[in-house]
Tab-separated table of C-alpha atoms in Angstrom:
chain	number	residue	atom	x	y	z
A	1	UNK	CA	3.498	-32.204	-12.872
A	2	UNK	CA	1.494	-35.040	-15.106
A	3	UNK	CA	-1.321	-37.242	-14.580
A	4	UNK	CA	-3.342	-39.407	-17.609
A	5	UNK	CA	-6.528	-41.119	-17.100
A	6	UNK	CA	-7.836	-44.184	-19.199
A	7	UNK	CA	-10.394	-46.669	-18.540
A	8	UNK	CA	-9.252	-49.751	-16.679
A	9	UNK	CA	-10.906	-52.220	-19.019
A	10	UNK	CA	-12.535	-52.240	-22.297
A	11	UNK	CA	-14.349	-55.524	-23.704
A	12	UNK	CA	-15.331	-55.167	-27.788
A	13	UNK	CA	-16.003	-58.113	-30.288
A	14	UNK	CA	-13.858	-59.456	-32.837
A	15	UNK	CA	-14.453	-57.221	-36.269
A	16	UNK	CA	-15.997	-54.489	-34.662
A	17	UNK	CA	-14.466	-50.878	-33.571
A	18	UNK	CA	-13.349	-49.695	-30.272
A	19	UNK	CA	-12.575	-46.771	-28.701
A	20	UNK	CA	-9.895	-45.897	-26.013
A	21	UNK	CA	-10.152	-43.317	-24.672
A	22	UNK	CA	-7.476	-40.661	-22.755
A	23	UNK	CA	-7.599	-37.536	-20.701
A	24	UNK	CA	-4.486	-35.758	-19.061
A	25	UNK	CA	-3.420	-32.661	-16.930
A	26	UNK	CA	0.363	-31.618	-17.354
A	27	UNK	CA	2.435	-28.649	-17.053
A	28	UNK	CA	4.234	-29.056	-20.540
A	29	UNK	CA	2.910	-30.418	-23.574
A	30	UNK	CA	4.444	-31.749	-26.867
A	31	UNK	CA	2.206	-34.527	-27.820
A	32	UNK	CA	0.245	-37.602	-27.641
A	33	UNK	CA	1.602	-40.935	-28.005
A	34	UNK	CA	-0.309	-44.561	-27.721
A	35	UNK	CA	1.972	-47.671	-27.180
A	36	UNK	CA	0.312	-51.455	-27.384
A	37	UNK	CA	1.767	-53.963	-24.666
A	38	UNK	CA	0.812	-57.714	-24.748
A	39	UNK	CA	1.039	-59.670	-21.608
A	40	UNK	CA	4.729	-60.505	-20.600
A	41	UNK	CA	5.816	-58.287	-23.317
A	42	UNK	CA	7.724	-54.614	-23.946
A	43	UNK	CA	5.366	-51.874	-25.222
A	44	UNK	CA	5.700	-51.112	-28.924
A	45	UNK	CA	4.832	-47.459	-30.016
A	46	UNK	CA	1.262	-47.489	-32.542
A	47	UNK	CA	0.998	-43.679	-32.787
A	48	UNK	CA	1.769	-40.181	-32.181
A	49	UNK	CA	-0.173	-36.963	-32.403
A	50	UNK	CA	1.382	-33.594	-31.899
A	51	UNK	CA	-1.154	-31.211	-33.519
A	52	UNK	CA	-5.056	-31.241	-33.504
A	53	UNK	CA	-7.111	-34.363	-35.078
A	54	UNK	CA	-6.698	-37.435	-36.871
A	55	UNK	CA	-3.759	-39.619	-37.520
A	56	UNK	CA	-4.762	-42.658	-38.929
A	57	UNK	CA	-2.091	-45.969	-39.653
A	58	UNK	CA	-3.646	-48.651	-41.327
A	59	UNK	CA	-6.811	-50.677	-38.355
A	60	UNK	CA	-5.752	-47.839	-35.718
A	61	UNK	CA	-6.236	-44.066	-35.568
A	62	UNK	CA	-5.486	-41.639	-32.714
A	63	UNK	CA	-7.047	-38.339	-32.260
A	64	UNK	CA	-5.831	-35.062	-30.391
A	65	UNK	CA	-7.805	-32.126	-28.871
A	66	UNK	CA	-5.276	-29.947	-26.934
A	67	UNK	CA	-7.898	-27.288	-26.161
A	68	UNK	CA	-9.514	-30.272	-24.017
A	69	UNK	CA	-6.553	-31.763	-23.101
A	70	UNK	CA	-7.950	-34.855	-24.480
A	71	UNK	CA	-7.278	-37.943	-27.448
A	72	UNK	CA	-8.216	-41.097	-28.356
A	73	UNK	CA	-7.001	-44.611	-29.909
A	74	UNK	CA	-9.276	-46.107	-32.344
A	75	UNK	CA	-8.972	-49.568	-33.610
A	76	UNK	CA	-11.228	-50.346	-35.779
A	77	UNK	CA	-11.727	-54.378	-37.637
A	78	UNK	CA	-10.926	-55.724	-34.056
A	79	UNK	CA	-8.950	-59.155	-34.658
A	80	UNK	CA	-8.145	-61.159	-31.560
A	81	UNK	CA	-4.520	-60.315	-31.692
A	82	UNK	CA	-5.462	-56.772	-30.641
A	83	UNK	CA	-6.401	-57.979	-26.795
A	84	UNK	CA	-3.329	-56.182	-25.137
A	85	UNK	CA	-2.757	-53.240	-22.802
A	86	UNK	CA	-3.032	-49.738	-24.557
A	87	UNK	CA	-1.165	-47.255	-23.111
A	88	UNK	CA	-1.427	-42.984	-23.261
A	89	UNK	CA	1.840	-41.263	-22.879
A	90	UNK	CA	2.345	-37.926	-22.608
A	91	UNK	CA	5.427	-35.883	-24.081
A	92	UNK	CA	6.489	-33.258	-22.380
A	93	UNK	CA	9.427	-30.697	-21.373
A	94	UNK	CA	12.889	-32.149	-22.716
A	95	UNK	CA	11.674	-35.070	-24.225
A	96	UNK	CA	10.115	-36.123	-20.434
A	97	UNK	CA	7.403	-39.074	-21.636
A	98	UNK	CA	4.792	-39.572	-18.679
A	99	UNK	CA	2.047	-43.001	-19.471
A	100	UNK	CA	-1.265	-43.305	-18.286
A	101	UNK	CA	-2.272	-46.130	-16.239
A	102	UNK	CA	-3.182	-48.482	-18.956
A	103	UNK	CA	-6.291	-50.063	-20.723
A	104	UNK	CA	-6.758	-53.450	-21.018
A	105	UNK	CA	-8.711	-54.797	-24.345
A	106	UNK	CA	-10.492	-57.925	-24.424
A	107	UNK	CA	-11.394	-59.264	-28.071
A	108	UNK	CA	-13.905	-61.632	-28.133
A	109	UNK	CA	-15.455	-63.954	-30.242
B	1	UNK	CA	22.890	-53.372	-32.240
B	2	UNK	CA	19.518	-53.898	-32.898
B	3	UNK	CA	17.376	-53.178	-30.136
B	4	UNK	CA	17.527	-51.871	-26.422
B	5	UNK	CA	19.258	-54.557	-24.480
B	6	UNK	CA	18.136	-54.722	-20.784
B	7	UNK	CA	20.432	-57.061	-18.020
B	8	UNK	CA	19.984	-59.521	-16.309
B	9	UNK	CA	16.450	-60.569	-17.498
B	10	UNK	CA	15.279	-61.868	-14.383
B	11	UNK	CA	17.383	-61.447	-10.861
B	12	UNK	CA	15.767	-62.486	-7.588
B	13	UNK	CA	17.823	-61.433	-4.347
B	14	UNK	CA	17.210	-60.603	-0.584
B	15	UNK	CA	15.895	-58.294	1.305
B	16	UNK	CA	18.803	-55.600	2.277
B	17	UNK	CA	20.781	-56.616	-0.662
B	18	UNK	CA	22.043	-54.187	-3.169
B	19	UNK	CA	20.817	-54.940	-7.041
B	20	UNK	CA	22.299	-53.436	-10.457
B	21	UNK	CA	20.384	-52.864	-13.245
B	22	UNK	CA	21.609	-52.415	-17.021
B	23	UNK	CA	20.544	-50.782	-20.003
B	24	UNK	CA	22.101	-50.419	-23.517
B	25	UNK	CA	20.461	-48.687	-26.011
B	26	UNK	CA	20.050	-48.113	-29.587
B	27	UNK	CA	23.146	-46.645	-30.841
B	28	UNK	CA	22.694	-42.792	-31.432
B	29	UNK	CA	20.286	-42.882	-29.340
B	30	UNK	CA	20.413	-39.440	-26.873
B	31	UNK	CA	17.364	-39.555	-25.019
B	32	UNK	CA	17.094	-43.051	-21.839
B	33	UNK	CA	14.517	-43.883	-20.010
B	34	UNK	CA	13.718	-46.214	-16.832
B	35	UNK	CA	10.087	-47.226	-16.020
B	36	UNK	CA	9.185	-49.585	-12.979
B	37	UNK	CA	5.948	-51.839	-13.786
B	38	UNK	CA	3.975	-53.747	-10.985
B	39	UNK	CA	2.188	-56.841	-12.194
B	40	UNK	CA	-1.023	-55.614	-14.325
B	41	UNK	CA	-0.275	-51.854	-13.636
B	42	UNK	CA	1.246	-49.081	-15.736
B	43	UNK	CA	4.138	-47.611	-15.922
B	44	UNK	CA	5.785	-45.887	-13.444
B	45	UNK	CA	8.112	-43.180	-14.675
B	46	UNK	CA	11.326	-43.165	-12.720
B	47	UNK	CA	14.262	-41.012	-14.337
B	48	UNK	CA	15.172	-40.206	-17.648
B	49	UNK	CA	18.714	-39.150	-19.794
B	50	UNK	CA	19.143	-36.410	-22.308
B	51	UNK	CA	22.666	-37.598	-23.228
B	52	UNK	CA	24.356	-37.558	-19.435
B	53	UNK	CA	22.621	-35.752	-18.029
B	54	UNK	CA	19.367	-36.372	-15.858
B	55	UNK	CA	16.980	-33.293	-16.312
B	56	UNK	CA	14.275	-35.018	-13.701
B	57	UNK	CA	14.758	-37.228	-10.661
B	58	UNK	CA	11.383	-37.009	-9.606
B	59	UNK	CA	10.026	-40.141	-10.258
B	60	UNK	CA	12.688	-41.984	-7.691
B	61	UNK	CA	10.958	-43.853	-5.140
B	62	UNK	CA	13.242	-42.902	-2.558
B	63	UNK	CA	17.043	-42.659	-2.346
B	64	UNK	CA	18.024	-46.074	-2.330
B	65	UNK	CA	16.991	-45.408	-6.088
B	66	UNK	CA	19.859	-44.534	-8.222
B	67	UNK	CA	20.822	-43.993	-11.763
B	68	UNK	CA	23.557	-42.759	-14.315
B	69	UNK	CA	24.553	-42.722	-17.935
B	70	UNK	CA	28.259	-42.684	-19.170
B	71	UNK	CA	29.145	-41.551	-22.433
B	72	UNK	CA	26.136	-41.100	-23.755
B	73	UNK	CA	24.981	-44.898	-23.932
B	74	UNK	CA	24.741	-47.531	-21.191
B	75	UNK	CA	22.948	-46.979	-18.353
B	76	UNK	CA	22.445	-48.458	-14.940
B	77	UNK	CA	20.180	-47.909	-11.916
B	78	UNK	CA	21.204	-49.361	-8.786
B	79	UNK	CA	18.522	-49.990	-5.922
B	80	UNK	CA	19.908	-50.233	-2.384
B	81	UNK	CA	19.408	-52.215	0.850
B	82	UNK	CA	16.155	-53.863	-1.537
B	83	UNK	CA	12.890	-53.867	-0.299
B	84	UNK	CA	9.831	-56.554	-0.981
B	85	UNK	CA	8.036	-53.443	-2.457
B	86	UNK	CA	10.665	-52.781	-4.845
B	87	UNK	CA	9.688	-56.347	-6.700
B	88	UNK	CA	8.594	-55.318	-9.901
B	89	UNK	CA	9.483	-55.240	-14.200
B	90	UNK	CA	12.086	-52.462	-14.537
B	91	UNK	CA	11.754	-51.288	-18.154
B	92	UNK	CA	14.354	-49.482	-20.109
B	93	UNK	CA	13.624	-47.600	-23.061
B	94	UNK	CA	15.560	-44.916	-25.836
B	95	UNK	CA	14.551	-42.641	-28.063
B	96	UNK	CA	16.496	-40.076	-30.669
B	97	UNK	CA	16.687	-36.253	-30.111
B	98	UNK	CA	12.655	-35.372	-31.477
B	99	UNK	CA	10.029	-34.757	-29.325
B	100	UNK	CA	7.940	-37.099	-32.187
B	101	UNK	CA	10.504	-40.250	-31.779
B	102	UNK	CA	8.621	-43.196	-30.086
B	103	UNK	CA	10.327	-44.775	-26.744
B	104	UNK	CA	12.178	-48.074	-27.922
B	105	UNK	CA	11.758	-50.627	-25.078
B	106	UNK	CA	13.869	-53.570	-23.685
B	107	UNK	CA	12.123	-56.511	-22.839
B	108	UNK	CA	12.757	-55.452	-18.933
B	109	UNK	CA	14.789	-57.107	-15.897
B	110	UNK	CA	12.065	-58.617	-13.376
B	111	UNK	CA	13.420	-58.050	-9.981
B	112	UNK	CA	12.112	-60.067	-7.679
B	113	UNK	CA	13.427	-59.288	-3.740
B	114	UNK	CA	12.455	-62.448	-1.041
């Protein structure tokens, strides 16, 4: 089966940089995705890493180390609207997608 | 359609009743997923479909839960003899047939069992 671990909560200051870590144990692995969910909203896709290294998309970057079963999401130049929950998700065999428990990010002025 | 559509958006039912939740995925998306989310919690995997078949049903909490997908499109999640612990938001998502395809989520069905 799959299990993913993330910190439950993170607080950061507007304009700063924050890193949200994710460690996983899985019986099958094709890639690691990240999703954002605002309170009362549906999750929306942020990024996908299939290979080791850093993927950058604007203010957001995502990193993967397959050998360490570890990844992180990096958010730069934090804005108040970035306050949300962030989920890592493993894409396994036959496209099964399993989500982590989520990290609630609070951005403060 | 433009996005994943779920109905109803809200459902209040009495304990012991059966409920059916519907998901209409994005046209052409072969993969369809059901998740359950309790307030402030993560996304609990329930079941997913590749076409009309379900490779993994291991997430269904009990035999009161079942799901089907017909014509490679619409899916229904049925909960029989509902219990109060079934109260949650049920989220459906669909994606194209590729590991790097993002999941597109519907707005969910909020189920309340009284």
